[in-house]
PDB file of C-alpha atoms in Angstrom:
ATOM      1  CA  THR A   8      97.731  98.215  93.246  1.00  0.00           C
ATOM      2  CA  ALA A   9      94.697  97.629  90.760  1.00  0.00           C
ATOM      3  CA  TYR A  10      94.452  99.012  87.217  1.00  0.00           C
ATOM      4  CA  LEU A  11      92.076  98.977  84.750  1.00  0.00           C
ATOM      5  CA  SER A  12      92.771  99.096  81.133  1.00  0.00           C
ATOM      6  CA  ALA A  13      91.529  98.645  77.480  1.00  0.00           C
ATOM      7  CA  GLY A  14      92.785  98.773  74.183  1.00  0.00           C
ATOM      8  CA  ASP A  15      90.993  99.532  71.244  1.00  0.00           C
ATOM      9  CA  ASN A  16      91.823  95.696  69.601  1.00  0.00           C
ATOM     10  CA  PRO A  17      88.479  94.088  69.630  1.00  0.00           C
ATOM     11  CA  SER A  18      90.114  90.599  70.429  1.00  0.00           C
ATOM     12  CA  LYS A  19      91.477  92.210  73.745  1.00  0.00           C
ATOM     13  CA  PHE A  20      89.379  93.418  76.806  1.00  0.00           C
ATOM     14  CA  GLN A  21      87.235  96.396  75.678  1.00  0.00           C
ATOM     15  CA  TYR A  22      85.571  98.724  77.949  1.00  0.00           C
ATOM     16  CA  ALA A  23      84.377 100.993  75.663  1.00  0.00           C
ATOM     17  CA  GLU A  24      80.759  99.377  75.638  1.00  0.00           C
ATOM     18  CA  PHE A  25      77.849  99.720  78.005  1.00  0.00           C
ATOM     19  CA  VAL A  26      74.480 100.484  76.186  1.00  0.00           C
ATOM     20  CA  ARG A  27      73.653  97.734  74.036  1.00  0.00           C
ATOM     21  CA  ALA A  28      70.500  97.136  72.316  1.00  0.00           C
ATOM     22  CA  ARG A  29      68.469  93.505  71.361  1.00  0.00           C
ATOM     23  CA  ASP A  30      71.005  90.859  71.777  1.00  0.00           C
ATOM     24  CA  LEU A  31      73.988  93.070  72.764  1.00  0.00           C
ATOM     25  CA  ASN A  32      75.632  93.068  69.398  1.00  0.00           C
ATOM     26  CA  ASP A  33      73.802  96.255  68.211  1.00  0.00           C
ATOM     27  CA  SER A  34      73.952  99.864  68.792  1.00  0.00           C
ATOM     28  CA  ALA A  35      76.726  99.812  71.021  1.00  0.00           C
ATOM     29  CA  GLN A  36      77.465 103.568  72.759  1.00  0.00           C
ATOM     30  CA  SER A  37      80.897 104.192  73.357  1.00  0.00           C
ATOM     31  CA  VAL A  38      82.721 105.398  76.505  1.00  0.00           C
ATOM     32  CA  THR A  39      85.216 108.730  75.816  1.00  0.00           C
ATOM     33  CA  ASN A  40      88.934 107.178  76.412  1.00  0.00           C
ATOM     34  CA  PRO A  41      87.988 103.773  77.760  1.00  0.00           C
ATOM     35  CA  GLY A  42      91.772 102.827  77.636  1.00  0.00           C
ATOM     36  CA  ALA A  43      93.577 105.964  79.590  1.00  0.00           C
ATOM     37  CA  GLU A  44      95.220 106.676  76.227  1.00  0.00           C
ATOM     38  CA  SER A  45      94.002 110.330  76.223  1.00  0.00           C
ATOM     39  CA  GLY A  46      95.127 110.576  80.009  1.00  0.00           C
ATOM     40  CA  THR A  47      91.773 111.432  82.281  1.00  0.00           C
ATOM     41  CA  THR A  48      90.263 112.989  79.411  1.00  0.00           C
ATOM     42  CA  GLY A  49      86.333 112.110  79.666  1.00  0.00           C
ATOM     43  CA  TRP A  50      86.156 111.201  83.011  1.00  0.00           C
ATOM     44  CA  THR A  51      85.188 113.440  86.120  1.00  0.00           C
ATOM     45  CA  ASN A  52      86.896 112.938  89.361  1.00  0.00           C
ATOM     46  CA  GLU A  53      84.458 112.527  91.947  1.00  0.00           C
ATOM     47  CA  THR A  54      86.782 111.557  95.258  1.00  0.00           C
ATOM     48  CA  GLY A  55      90.739 111.476  95.211  1.00  0.00           C
ATOM     49  CA  THR A  56      93.034 111.540  92.329  1.00  0.00           C
ATOM     50  CA  LEU A  57      92.405 109.336  89.136  1.00  0.00           C
ATOM     51  CA  THR A  58      95.847 109.372  87.256  1.00  0.00           C
ATOM     52  CA  THR A  59      97.359 106.954  84.570  1.00  0.00           C
ATOM     53  CA  ASP A  60     100.403 105.013  84.085  1.00  0.00           C
ATOM     54  CA  THR A  61     102.504 102.715  81.754  1.00  0.00           C
ATOM     55  CA  ALA A  62     103.018 100.140  84.323  1.00  0.00           C
ATOM     56  CA  PRO A  63     101.904  97.580  84.788  1.00  0.00           C
ATOM     57  CA  THR A  64     102.168  96.399  81.226  1.00  0.00           C
ATOM     58  CA  PRO A  65      98.842  97.332  79.602  1.00  0.00           C
ATOM     59  CA  HIS A  66      96.720  94.369  77.994  1.00  0.00           C
ATOM     60  CA  GLY A  67      96.078  96.785  75.146  1.00  0.00           C
ATOM     61  CA  GLY A  68      97.122 100.234  74.231  1.00  0.00           C
ATOM     62  CA  ALA A  69     100.128 102.141  76.364  1.00  0.00           C
ATOM     63  CA  ASN A  70      98.472 102.961  79.655  1.00  0.00           C
ATOM     64  CA  VAL A  71      96.031 101.978  82.709  1.00  0.00           C
ATOM     65  CA  PHE A  72      93.827 104.181  85.103  1.00  0.00           C
ATOM     66  CA  LYS A  73      94.540 103.919  88.927  1.00  0.00           C
ATOM     67  CA  GLY A  74      93.890 105.598  92.364  1.00  0.00           C
ATOM     68  CA  THR A  75      96.922 107.442  93.821  1.00  0.00           C
ATOM     69  CA  ASP A  76      98.526 105.756  97.086  1.00  0.00           C
ATOM     70  CA  ALA A  77      97.646 108.957  98.213  1.00  0.00           C
ATOM     71  CA  ASP A  78      94.448 108.740  98.570  1.00  0.00           C
ATOM     72  CA  ALA A  79      92.106 106.242 100.440  1.00  0.00           C
ATOM     73  CA  VAL A  80      89.639 106.395  98.326  1.00  0.00           C
ATOM     74  CA  THR A  81      89.873 107.525  94.115  1.00  0.00           C
ATOM     75  CA  LYS A  82      86.343 107.461  92.254  1.00  0.00           C
ATOM     76  CA  ALA A  83      85.766 109.053  88.887  1.00  0.00           C
ATOM     77  CA  ARG A  84      82.872 108.788  86.622  1.00  0.00           C
ATOM     78  CA  GLN A  85      81.359 109.443  83.154  1.00  0.00           C
ATOM     79  CA  ASP A  86      78.021 110.108  81.884  1.00  0.00           C
ATOM     80  CA  VAL A  87      76.811 108.254  78.485  1.00  0.00           C
ATOM     81  CA  ALA A  88      73.521 109.565  76.994  1.00  0.00           C
ATOM     82  CA  VAL A  89      71.084 106.899  75.541  1.00  0.00           C
ATOM     83  CA  PRO A  90      70.750 107.183  72.054  1.00  0.00           C
ATOM     84  CA  GLY A  91      67.373 109.043  71.564  1.00  0.00           C
ATOM     85  CA  GLY A  92      66.087 106.114  69.441  1.00  0.00           C
ATOM     86  CA  GLU A  93      66.505 103.341  72.242  1.00  0.00           C
ATOM     87  CA  GLU A  94      64.465 105.402  74.547  1.00  0.00           C
ATOM     88  CA  PRO A  95      60.990 103.142  73.588  1.00  0.00           C
ATOM     89  CA  ALA A  96      62.775 100.003  73.582  1.00  0.00           C
ATOM     90  CA  ILE A  97      64.291 100.663  77.163  1.00  0.00           C
ATOM     91  CA  ASP A  98      60.949 101.832  78.674  1.00  0.00           C
ATOM     92  CA  ALA A  99      59.540  98.717  77.214  1.00  0.00           C
ATOM     93  CA  GLY A 100      62.239  96.504  79.389  1.00  0.00           C
ATOM     94  CA  GLU A 101      63.749  95.218  76.248  1.00  0.00           C
ATOM     95  CA  ARG A 102      67.344  96.536  76.598  1.00  0.00           C
ATOM     96  CA  ARG A 103      70.142  94.928  78.617  1.00  0.00           C
ATOM     97  CA  GLY A 104      73.764  96.553  79.119  1.00  0.00           C
ATOM     98  CA  ARG A 105      77.240  95.106  79.252  1.00  0.00           C
ATOM     99  CA  LEU A 106      80.210  96.762  80.863  1.00  0.00           C
ATOM    100  CA  ARG A 107      83.472  95.164  80.335  1.00  0.00           C
ATOM    101  CA  TRP A 108      86.795  95.855  81.375  1.00  0.00           C
ATOM    102  CA  GLY A 109      90.352  94.087  82.295  1.00  0.00           C
ATOM    103  CA  GLN A 110      91.179  94.265  85.760  1.00  0.00           C
ATOM    104  CA  GLN A 111      94.707  93.872  87.666  1.00  0.00           C
ATOM    105  CA  ALA A 112      96.427  93.480  91.285  1.00  0.00           C
ATOM    106  CA  THR A 113     100.045  93.486  91.299  1.00  0.00           C
ATOM    107  CA  ALA A 114     100.691  92.887  94.803  1.00  0.00           C
ATOM    108  CA  THR A 115      97.659  91.676  96.850  1.00  0.00           C
ATOM    109  CA  ALA A 116      94.155  92.070  96.818  1.00  0.00           C
ATOM    110  CA  ASP A 117      93.612  93.437  99.994  1.00  0.00           C
ATOM    111  CA  ASP A 118      91.833  96.615  98.875  1.00  0.00           C
ATOM    112  CA  THR A 119      88.647  97.367  96.581  1.00  0.00           C
ATOM    113  CA  ALA A 120      88.579  98.097  93.130  1.00  0.00           C
ATOM    114  CA  GLU A 121      85.426  97.840  91.072  1.00  0.00           C
ATOM    115  CA  MET A 122      83.159  99.313  88.186  1.00  0.00           C
ATOM    116  CA  THR A 123      79.719 100.562  88.678  1.00  0.00           C
ATOM    117  CA  GLY A 124      76.980 100.959  85.869  1.00  0.00           C
ATOM    118  CA  ARG A 125      74.395 103.865  87.491  1.00  0.00           C
ATOM    119  CA  PHE A 126      71.167 104.207  85.640  1.00  0.00           C
ATOM    120  CA  LEU A 127      69.554 107.642  85.500  1.00  0.00           C
ATOM    121  CA  GLU A 128      66.601 109.464  84.370  1.00  0.00           C
ATOM    122  CA  GLY A 129      66.266 112.344  82.603  1.00  0.00           C
ATOM    123  CA  ALA A 130      66.942 115.026  85.217  1.00  0.00           C
ATOM    124  CA  LEU A 131      70.100 112.617  86.324  1.00  0.00           C
ATOM    125  CA  ALA A 132      67.952 111.474  89.518  1.00  0.00           C
ATOM    126  CA  GLN A 133      69.779 107.971  89.866  1.00  0.00           C
ATOM    127  CA  ILE A 134      66.904 105.016  89.469  1.00  0.00           C
ATOM    128  CA  GLY A 135      69.161 101.957  89.677  1.00  0.00           C
ATOM    129  CA  GLY A 136      72.572 100.571  89.639  1.00  0.00           C
ATOM    130  CA  GLU A 137      74.835  97.549  89.732  1.00  0.00           C
ATOM    131  CA  THR A 138      78.146  97.450  91.020  1.00  0.00           C
ATOM    132  CA  SER A 139      80.987  94.288  90.097  1.00  0.00           C
ATOM    133  CA  ALA A 140      82.621  92.061  92.445  1.00  0.00           C
ATOM    134  CA  GLY A 141      85.977  93.651  93.800  1.00  0.00           C
ATOM    135  CA  LEU A 142      89.636  92.195  93.546  1.00  0.00           C
ATOM    136  CA  THR A 143      90.073  88.290  94.168  1.00  0.00           C
ATOM    137  CA  ALA A 144      93.646  86.407  94.117  1.00  0.00           C
ATOM    138  CA  GLU A 145      93.161  85.803  90.533  1.00  0.00           C
ATOM    139  CA  ASP A 146      93.724  89.548  89.527  1.00  0.00           C
ATOM    140  CA  ILE A 147      97.375  89.315  91.298  1.00  0.00           C
ATOM    141  CA  GLY A 148     100.033  89.663  88.211  1.00  0.00           C
ATOM    142  CA  ALA A 149      97.249  88.786  85.052  1.00  0.00           C
ATOM    143  CA  TRP A 150      94.667  90.782  83.449  1.00  0.00           C
ATOM    144  CA  THR A 151      91.176  89.028  84.308  1.00  0.00           C
ATOM    145  CA  LEU A 152      88.073  90.035  82.315  1.00  0.00           C
ATOM    146  CA  ARG A 153      85.277  91.276  84.085  1.00  0.00           C
ATOM    147  CA  THR A 154      81.721  92.089  82.838  1.00  0.00           C
ATOM    148  CA  LEU A 155      78.496  93.669  84.536  1.00  0.00           C
ATOM    149  CA  ASP A 156      75.795  92.431  82.309  1.00  0.00           C
ATOM    150  CA  VAL A 157      72.073  94.224  83.684  1.00  0.00           C
ATOM    151  CA  ALA A 158      68.677  94.836  82.593  1.00  0.00           C
ATOM    152  CA  ILE A 159      68.314  98.729  81.984  1.00  0.00           C
ATOM    153  CA  PRO A 160      65.487  99.980  83.743  1.00  0.00           C
ATOM    154  CA  THR A 161      62.765 101.921  82.118  1.00  0.00           C
ATOM    155  CA  LEU A 162      63.144 105.835  81.917  1.00  0.00           C
ATOM    156  CA  THR A 163      66.874 105.463  81.759  1.00  0.00           C
ATOM    157  CA  ARG A 164      68.370 108.172  79.799  1.00  0.00           C
ATOM    158  CA  HIS A 165      71.737 108.526  80.884  1.00  0.00           C
ATOM    159  CA  ILE A 166      73.929 105.817  82.177  1.00  0.00           C
ATOM    160  CA  ARG A 167      76.988 106.720  84.502  1.00  0.00           C
ATOM    161  CA  ILE A 168      80.264 104.658  84.306  1.00  0.00           C
ATOM    162  CA  ALA A 169      82.061 104.450  87.646  1.00  0.00           C
ATOM    163  CA  MET A 170      85.813 103.306  88.749  1.00  0.00           C
ATOM    164  CA  ASN A 171      86.211 102.929  92.142  1.00  0.00           C
ATOM    165  CA  PHE A 172      89.412 102.360  93.864  1.00  0.00           C
ATOM    166  CA  VAL A 173      89.783 102.062  97.642  1.00  0.00           C
ATOM    167  CA  ARG A 174      92.632 101.484  99.988  1.00  0.00           C
ATOM    168  CA  ASP A 175      91.118  99.565 102.828  1.00  0.00           C
ATOM    169  CA  THR A 176      94.570  98.891 104.553  1.00  0.00           C
ATOM    170  CA  GLY A 177      98.329  99.731 104.317  1.00  0.00           C
ATOM    171  CA  GLY A 178      99.860 102.459 102.483  1.00  0.00           C
ATOM    172  CA  THR A 179      99.756 101.205  98.855  1.00  0.00           C
ATOM    173  CA  MET A 180      96.504 101.568  96.888  1.00  0.00           C
ATOM    174  CA  ASP A 181      95.918  97.746  95.778  1.00  0.00           C
ATOM    175  CA  GLY A 182      92.089  98.431  94.797  1.00  0.00           C
TER     176      GLY A 182
END
C-alpha cells in the first residue's frame, strides 16, 4: 500500500508548500491539513475514498493518507489560491512552484501513487499541470522524499494539488 505523509517539523519531509516566489524560499503558500492530522479535512474526494491511518509509522505526525483497497482509484484534491500580490510576477513568468511530500509502499510497487499540481486561471479552467513519477522499488518500506518543481504558467490564480492512488493489479491498494 502506498501512503503519503507529512509532519510539522521542517527537518522532515514537508508537503505543506507549493506556491513559492523568487528563489523558492519566500512567500510560501500552505495547504490545509497537509499531514492528515485532521483526518481528510481540507481535501475533496474526486474518485474513491481518501482515508487516513496510523500505519505505517508516519515520518512525522501521527497519520498518513491512503486510498482504500475497495476502490481501484482514489483521487483527492485541494485548491490553493495564489496570493494577490504575486499575480504580476506570475504573469511575468517569474514564479515557480514546489510540491514536496513523503511517499512509501509497504509491499510492492506494482500500482500507481502520484501527486499532481494543476494550474488554474481565475474561472478555474486548467491552463497547465505536472504529475510526479509513480512508485518505485525504493519506496518499499521506507519514506522517500519526492519533489515536483515547476514554472507557474502566466494567468495562474489557483493551484490544485491532487493525490492519486490507482490499484493497477490485485486486490490491495499498493498505489
